[in-house]
Short mmCIF file of C-alpha atoms in Angstrom, two decimals:
data_model
loop_
_atom_site.label_atom_id
_atom_site.label_comp_id
_atom_site.label_asym_id
_atom_site.label_seq_id
_atom_site.Cartn_x
_atom_site.Cartn_y
_atom_site.Cartn_z
CA UNK A 1 16.23 34.82 140.95
CA UNK A 2 13.38 33.70 138.71
CA UNK A 3 10.57 36.17 138.13
CA UNK A 4 7.21 36.27 136.40
CA UNK A 5 6.38 33.41 134.08
CA UNK A 6 9.59 31.52 134.92
CA UNK A 7 8.83 31.63 138.65
CA UNK A 8 5.28 30.42 138.01
CA UNK A 9 6.56 27.39 136.09
CA UNK A 10 8.80 26.37 138.98
CA UNK A 11 5.94 26.78 141.45
CA UNK A 12 3.71 24.59 139.26
CA UNK A 13 6.28 21.80 139.27
CA UNK A 14 6.88 21.91 143.00
CA UNK A 15 3.18 21.93 143.86
CA UNK A 16 2.53 18.95 141.57
CA UNK A 17 5.36 17.07 143.28
CA UNK A 18 4.52 17.89 146.89
CA UNK A 19 0.81 18.71 147.27
CA UNK A 20 -2.51 16.99 146.67
CA UNK A 21 -3.53 18.61 143.40
CA UNK A 22 -6.02 16.05 142.14
CA UNK A 23 -9.72 16.79 142.00
CA UNK A 24 -11.88 15.69 144.93
CA UNK A 25 -14.23 12.75 144.33
CA UNK A 26 -13.44 12.89 140.62
CA UNK A 27 -12.09 9.92 138.69
CA UNK A 28 -11.24 9.17 135.10
CA UNK A 29 -14.26 6.86 134.87
CA UNK A 30 -12.03 4.03 133.66
CA UNK A 31 -12.75 2.04 136.81
CA UNK A 32 -16.08 1.19 135.16
CA UNK A 33 -14.21 -0.81 132.52
CA UNK A 34 -12.76 -4.24 133.26
CA UNK A 35 -11.23 -7.02 131.22
CA UNK A 36 -12.47 -10.59 131.01
CA UNK A 37 -9.57 -12.94 131.60
CA UNK A 38 -8.64 -15.30 128.77
CA UNK A 39 -7.17 -18.49 130.22
CA UNK A 40 -6.22 -19.63 126.70
CA UNK A 41 -4.76 -16.59 124.95
CA UNK A 42 -3.07 -18.68 122.23
CA UNK A 43 -0.40 -16.06 121.62
CA UNK A 44 3.28 -15.84 122.53
CA UNK A 45 3.95 -13.01 124.99
CA UNK A 46 7.23 -12.36 123.19
CA UNK A 47 5.34 -11.64 119.96
CA UNK A 48 3.06 -8.93 121.39
CA UNK A 49 3.47 -5.81 119.25
CA UNK A 50 2.58 -2.43 120.77
CA UNK A 51 3.84 -0.39 117.83
CA UNK A 52 1.78 2.31 116.15
CA UNK A 53 2.18 5.62 114.30
CA UNK A 54 1.48 9.19 115.33
CA UNK A 55 2.19 12.40 113.40
CA UNK A 56 3.55 10.25 110.55
CA UNK A 57 6.26 8.78 112.76
CA UNK A 58 6.55 5.32 114.31
CA UNK A 59 6.06 4.76 118.02
CA UNK A 60 7.28 1.63 119.79
CA UNK A 61 4.30 1.97 122.12
CA UNK A 62 1.12 4.10 121.92
CA UNK A 63 2.39 6.52 124.52
CA UNK A 64 3.01 10.25 124.84
CA UNK A 65 4.89 12.19 127.48
CA UNK A 66 2.20 14.79 128.01
CA UNK A 67 2.81 18.54 128.17
CA UNK A 68 4.09 19.47 131.61
CA UNK A 69 6.63 22.22 131.89
CA UNK A 70 9.30 24.55 130.52
CA UNK A 71 10.76 27.95 131.23
CA UNK A 72 12.65 27.35 134.46
CA UNK A 73 15.91 25.81 135.62
CA UNK A 74 14.11 22.79 137.11
CA UNK A 75 12.03 22.45 133.96
CA UNK A 76 15.18 22.22 131.84
CA UNK A 77 16.40 19.21 133.82
CA UNK A 78 12.96 17.57 133.72
CA UNK A 79 12.44 18.07 129.98
CA UNK A 80 15.90 16.82 129.10
CA UNK A 81 15.36 13.64 131.13
CA UNK A 82 11.92 13.14 129.59
CA UNK A 83 13.27 13.68 126.08
CA UNK A 84 16.15 11.23 126.53
CA UNK A 85 13.81 8.61 127.94
CA UNK A 86 11.23 9.15 125.20
CA UNK A 87 13.90 8.70 122.53
CA UNK A 88 15.12 5.50 124.18
CA UNK A 89 11.62 4.05 124.55
CA UNK A 90 10.09 5.32 121.31
CA UNK A 91 7.41 7.49 122.93
CA UNK A 92 6.17 10.83 121.63
CA UNK A 93 7.02 13.83 123.82
CA UNK A 94 5.25 17.15 124.31
CA UNK A 95 6.54 20.41 125.74
CA UNK A 96 4.84 22.57 128.32
CA UNK A 97 3.55 25.96 127.22
CA UNK A 98 6.18 27.58 124.99
CA UNK A 99 4.96 31.10 125.61
CA UNK A 100 7.97 31.58 127.88
CA UNK A 101 10.25 30.66 124.99
CA UNK A 102 9.26 33.81 123.14
CA UNK A 103 8.67 36.11 126.10
CA UNK A 104 11.73 35.41 128.23
CA UNK A 105 15.39 34.89 127.50
CA UNK A 106 15.69 32.90 130.72
CA UNK A 107 15.91 29.10 130.48
CA UNK A 108 15.07 28.88 126.78
CA UNK A 109 17.09 25.68 126.71
CA UNK A 110 14.30 24.01 128.70
CA UNK A 111 12.29 23.94 125.47
CA UNK A 112 15.10 23.07 123.07
CA UNK A 113 15.08 19.30 123.58
CA UNK A 114 15.04 18.09 119.99
CA UNK A 115 18.72 17.16 120.22
CA UNK A 116 17.83 14.74 123.02
CA UNK A 117 14.89 13.23 121.11
CA UNK A 118 15.84 13.43 117.42
CA UNK A 119 13.59 10.71 116.01
CA UNK A 120 10.34 10.61 118.01
CA UNK A 121 7.34 12.92 117.52
CA UNK A 122 7.87 16.22 119.34
CA UNK A 123 4.93 18.50 120.10
CA UNK A 124 5.19 22.19 120.95
CA UNK A 125 2.44 23.84 122.97
CA UNK A 126 0.85 27.26 123.44
CA UNK A 127 -2.30 28.43 125.20
CA UNK A 128 -5.15 29.00 122.75
CA UNK A 129 -6.20 32.09 124.71
CA UNK A 130 -2.90 33.73 123.74
CA UNK A 131 -4.41 34.19 120.27
CA UNK A 132 -6.38 37.02 121.95
CA UNK A 133 -3.24 38.47 123.54
CA UNK A 134 -0.98 39.22 120.59
CA UNK A 135 -0.13 35.73 119.38
CA UNK A 136 -1.03 34.36 115.96
CA UNK A 137 0.12 32.09 113.17
CA UNK A 138 3.49 33.85 112.88
CA UNK A 139 4.34 33.27 116.54
CA UNK A 140 3.13 29.67 116.39
CA UNK A 141 5.29 29.02 113.33
CA UNK A 142 8.23 30.61 115.11
CA UNK A 143 7.75 28.24 118.05
CA UNK A 144 7.68 25.26 115.69
CA UNK A 145 10.90 26.39 114.03
CA UNK A 146 12.73 27.09 117.28
CA UNK A 147 11.80 23.74 118.82
CA UNK A 148 11.94 21.58 115.70
CA UNK A 149 8.49 20.27 116.58
CA UNK A 150 6.43 17.92 114.42
CA UNK A 151 3.22 19.53 115.66
CA UNK A 152 1.95 22.33 117.85
CA UNK A 153 -0.94 21.82 120.24
CA UNK A 154 -3.21 24.62 121.42
CA UNK A 155 -4.19 24.12 125.04
CA UNK A 156 -7.51 25.26 126.48
CA UNK A 157 -7.59 26.17 130.18
CA UNK A 158 -10.40 28.62 130.97
CA UNK A 159 -10.96 27.43 134.54
CA UNK A 160 -7.25 27.52 135.35
CA UNK A 161 -7.00 31.06 134.02
CA UNK A 162 -10.04 32.08 136.10
CA UNK A 163 -8.31 30.98 139.32
CA UNK A 164 -4.77 32.05 138.39
CA UNK A 165 -3.70 35.42 139.74
CA UNK A 166 -3.51 37.67 136.69
CA UNK A 167 -5.01 34.98 134.45
CA UNK A 168 -5.89 35.66 130.80
CA UNK A 169 -9.69 35.55 130.67
CA UNK A 170 -10.66 36.71 127.17
CA UNK A 171 -11.66 33.51 125.37
CA UNK A 172 -13.97 35.39 123.00
CA UNK A 173 -14.02 34.65 119.25
CA UNK A 174 -11.10 32.19 119.29
CA UNK A 175 -12.34 29.80 116.60
CA UNK A 176 -11.58 32.08 113.60
CA UNK A 177 -8.09 32.69 115.00
CA UNK A 178 -7.55 28.97 115.51
CA UNK A 179 -8.59 28.42 111.91
CA UNK A 180 -5.97 30.93 110.73
CA UNK A 181 -3.26 29.17 112.73
CA UNK A 182 -4.26 25.76 111.36
CA UNK A 183 -4.18 26.99 107.77
CA UNK A 184 -0.87 28.86 108.09
CA UNK A 185 1.38 26.70 110.27
CA UNK A 186 3.32 24.05 108.34
CA UNK A 187 2.78 21.22 110.85
CA UNK A 188 -0.41 19.59 112.19
CA UNK A 189 -2.17 21.55 114.92
CA UNK A 190 -3.70 19.68 117.84
CA UNK A 191 -6.04 20.76 120.62
CA UNK A 192 -5.96 19.75 124.27
CA UNK A 193 -7.49 20.66 127.60
CA UNK A 194 -5.38 20.74 130.75
CA UNK A 195 -7.41 18.32 132.87
CA UNK A 196 -11.08 19.30 132.66
CA UNK A 197 -11.85 17.54 129.37
CA UNK A 198 -13.00 18.12 125.81
CA UNK A 199 -16.33 16.68 124.66
CA UNK A 200 -17.46 15.71 121.17
CA UNK A 201 -19.32 18.95 120.46
CA UNK A 202 -16.27 21.10 121.17
CA UNK A 203 -13.98 18.64 119.39
CA UNK A 204 -16.12 18.88 116.24
CA UNK A 205 -15.89 22.70 116.28
CA UNK A 206 -12.12 22.48 116.62
CA UNK A 207 -11.82 19.88 113.87
CA UNK A 208 -13.95 22.00 111.54
CA UNK A 209 -11.53 24.88 112.25
CA UNK A 210 -8.63 22.74 111.04
CA UNK A 211 -7.36 20.93 114.14
CA UNK A 212 -5.83 17.55 113.24
CA UNK A 213 -6.16 15.63 116.52
CA UNK A 214 -7.76 15.97 119.93
CA UNK A 215 -6.08 15.37 123.28
CA UNK A 216 -9.09 15.06 125.59
CA UNK A 217 -7.09 15.71 128.82
CA UNK A 218 -10.07 14.71 130.94
CA UNK A 219 -10.76 14.97 134.64
CA UNK A 220 -9.42 12.39 137.05
CA UNK A 221 -5.83 13.53 137.40
CA UNK A 222 -4.24 16.88 138.21
CA UNK A 223 -6.75 19.69 138.72
CA UNK A 224 -5.19 22.98 137.65
CA UNK A 225 -7.79 24.96 139.54
CA UNK A 226 -6.43 23.22 142.65
CA UNK A 227 -2.84 24.03 141.64
CA UNK A 228 -3.66 27.69 141.09
CA UNK A 229 -5.65 27.80 144.34
CA UNK A 230 -2.49 26.77 146.18
CA UNK A 231 -0.49 29.47 144.37
CA UNK A 232 -3.03 32.25 144.76
CA UNK A 233 -2.67 35.17 147.18
CA UNK A 234 -6.30 36.15 146.63
CA UNK A 235 -8.55 34.88 149.47
CA UNK A 236 -11.67 35.25 147.31
CA UNK A 237 -10.25 33.16 144.49
CA UNK A 238 -8.91 30.54 146.90
CA UNK A 239 -12.36 30.16 148.45
CA UNK A 240 -14.14 30.10 145.10
CA UNK A 241 -11.77 27.47 143.73
CA UNK A 242 -12.95 25.04 146.41
CA UNK A 243 -16.35 24.93 144.70
CA UNK A 244 -14.65 23.57 141.56
CA UNK A 245 -12.53 20.83 143.13
CA UNK A 246 -14.63 18.14 141.40
CA UNK A 247 -15.14 20.00 138.12
CA UNK A 248 -14.58 18.42 134.73
CA UNK A 249 -15.56 15.66 132.33
CA UNK A 250 -14.09 12.24 133.23
CA UNK A 251 -11.51 11.04 130.74
CA UNK A 252 -13.57 7.99 129.76
CA UNK A 253 -16.58 10.15 128.91
CA UNK A 254 -14.40 12.50 126.86
CA UNK A 255 -13.00 9.65 124.75
CA UNK A 256 -16.44 8.18 124.05
CA UNK A 257 -17.94 11.58 123.24
CA UNK A 258 -15.12 12.72 120.94
CA UNK A 259 -14.89 9.38 119.13
CA UNK A 260 -18.65 9.40 118.56
CA UNK A 261 -18.43 12.85 116.98
CA UNK A 262 -15.17 12.32 115.07
CA UNK A 263 -14.77 8.63 114.31
CA UNK A 264 -11.63 8.90 112.18
CA UNK A 265 -9.79 11.70 114.00
CA UNK A 266 -6.84 10.65 116.21
CA UNK A 267 -7.66 10.87 119.91
CA UNK A 268 -5.05 11.24 122.63
CA UNK A 269 -6.21 10.12 126.05
CA UNK A 270 -4.59 12.04 128.89
CA UNK A 271 -5.90 13.05 132.27
CA UNK A 272 -5.29 10.73 135.21
CA UNK A 273 -3.48 8.02 133.29
CA UNK A 274 -1.41 6.04 135.78
CA UNK A 275 -0.91 2.49 134.51
CA UNK A 276 -0.59 0.43 131.38
CA UNK A 277 -3.97 -1.08 132.22
CA UNK A 278 -5.49 2.41 132.25
CA UNK A 279 -3.99 2.80 128.79
CA UNK A 280 -5.46 -0.50 127.61
CA UNK A 281 -8.92 0.50 128.83
CA UNK A 282 -8.70 3.85 127.02
CA UNK A 283 -7.58 2.13 123.83
CA UNK A 284 -10.58 -0.22 123.87
CA UNK A 285 -13.03 2.71 123.92
CA UNK A 286 -11.45 4.68 121.11
CA UNK A 287 -8.19 6.32 122.16
CA UNK A 288 -5.22 6.05 119.79
CA UNK A 289 -2.38 7.42 121.94
CA UNK A 290 -2.18 7.62 125.72
CA UNK A 291 -0.59 10.58 127.50
CA UNK A 292 1.20 10.31 130.84
CA UNK A 293 2.22 13.36 132.85
CA UNK A 294 2.47 13.41 136.66
CA UNK A 295 3.14 9.66 136.66
CA UNK A 296 6.52 10.52 135.10
CA UNK A 297 7.23 13.81 136.82
CA UNK A 298 8.96 12.68 140.00
CA UNK A 299 11.23 10.29 138.09
CA UNK A 300 12.08 13.11 135.66
CA UNK A 301 13.46 15.20 138.50
CA UNK A 302 15.98 12.40 139.12
CA UNK A 303 17.32 11.06 135.81
CA UNK A 304 16.40 9.74 132.39
CA UNK A 305 17.13 6.24 133.75
CA UNK A 306 14.45 6.70 136.42
CA UNK A 307 11.96 7.83 133.77
CA UNK A 308 12.79 4.78 131.63
CA UNK A 309 12.14 2.49 134.58
CA UNK A 310 8.67 4.03 135.00
CA UNK A 311 8.04 3.71 131.27
CA UNK A 312 9.14 0.08 131.38
CA UNK A 313 6.52 -0.65 134.03
CA UNK A 314 3.75 1.07 132.04
CA UNK A 315 4.71 -0.86 128.91
CA UNK A 316 4.81 -4.16 130.80
CA UNK A 317 1.37 -3.49 132.28
CA UNK A 318 -0.02 -2.86 128.80
CA UNK A 319 1.53 -6.05 127.43
CA UNK A 320 0.29 -8.09 130.39
CA UNK A 321 -3.23 -6.77 129.78
CA UNK A 322 -2.98 -7.68 126.10
CA UNK A 323 -1.71 -11.14 127.04
CA UNK A 324 -4.54 -11.52 129.52
CA UNK A 325 -7.18 -11.03 126.82
CA UNK A 326 -5.27 -12.71 123.99
CA UNK A 327 -4.49 -9.62 121.90
CA UNK A 328 -1.16 -9.64 120.09
CA UNK A 329 -1.53 -6.20 118.46
CA UNK A 330 -3.11 -2.89 119.37
CA UNK A 331 -5.76 -3.40 116.69
CA UNK A 332 -6.72 -6.70 118.31
CA UNK A 333 -6.86 -4.99 121.71
CA UNK A 334 -9.05 -2.20 120.35
CA UNK A 335 -11.46 -4.77 118.89
CA UNK A 336 -11.46 -7.31 121.70
CA UNK A 337 -14.79 -8.40 123.12
CA UNK A 338 -13.15 -9.49 126.36
CA UNK A 339 -14.21 -6.22 127.97
CA UNK A 340 -16.93 -5.42 130.46
CA UNK A 341 -18.23 -1.84 130.53
CA UNK A 342 -20.27 -0.89 133.57
CA UNK A 343 -20.98 -4.56 134.20
CA UNK A 344 -22.06 -5.34 130.64
CA UNK A 345 -19.84 -7.86 128.88
CA UNK A 346 -19.17 -7.43 125.17
CA UNK A 347 -18.90 -11.22 124.99
CA UNK A 348 -22.69 -11.26 125.37
CA UNK A 349 -23.21 -9.22 122.19
#
C-alpha cells in the first residue's frame, strides 16, 4: 500500500483524470488572439520546419511534456510512456517533483526515464520551497545526477501549499537560496509556477538570482488549489479554496509580461495549452517552447503510441496554422503580422 508522498502523487493523477480541476471562469487569455487567413501562402506545406533548440539540444517541434508526476506505480507507467513518445517525436520532457526520489525508496524508477528518452532535453523538478526545508544545492545536484537531467526546474506553488493538508508554507527568504543553487548546480536552472502564473517582475528577480529560463505556467488550465481542495479532509480549507477557484494570471498575460521584462530569456508557455493553435498563438507573443500536460495525461495512462497520436495532432495543428498564415519556419511565425490581438490587426501597423 502506498503511503505519504507516494499516495499523494497517485491521488493527484486520479483527480486530474476524473474530476473538474480547472479554474472557474478563468482562461489562458489566448482566445483574444486570432490569425488572419492567408489565401496565398506561397509555401509548400511539406517544407514547413518546426525545429528549434532548447537547453542546447535540438527539438523537432517547440514542445515540452510539462512536469506532471512521479513517485507512484501509476506515475512510473505514465512517465515511461511520455518519455518514449517524447524521444520518438523529438519533444523535451520534464519530470514531476523529484522530492520523492530522495525521500522514498518506493517507485524511484518512475523518475529514472533517461533510458527511454536518451537524446531529448530532460528536466528534473523540485519545489523551490523545499530550500527552506532541508534541501539545497547538494540535493539538487544529486537529483540531476540520478536522473541524468539536462536541467532542473524549481517550481513555485504557494497557493497549492496553502490548501494542501500539511503543506509547506515557509516561502521566506528563498531568493538567496535559489541563487546558491543556480551557482552550484552544473546544469541550467529554470523556474516555473504550477498554474497560477509568473509575471515579469518576479521573473526578473529570478533571472537576477541566476535562473536561466522561465516557465510561466499561467492560469487557464489545471488549478492546483482545486486539486488540493478535492483531496483535503479539512472543511475550513475546502471552503476557503472555493474563493480562489478563479485565481491566477492568464497564460497570455504572463508571456507578455515576462517577455517585456526579459526580452532575451527563453520563455516556456504552459498552463492550459490544449492545441497546436494555442501553441502558435503563444509563440507569436513571445514564447519559445510550449508545454503540454493534462492534454497528454489520459493517453499516457494507455501507451506511448496513444501519446504519440496526441502529439501528432498537436504538431499538425501547429503546421496548419503556419500554413494558414504563410509561415514556413518558427521565426516567420513569431514575426508574422497576420495576427489580430484583441481585435487589432498587426497588418494595420
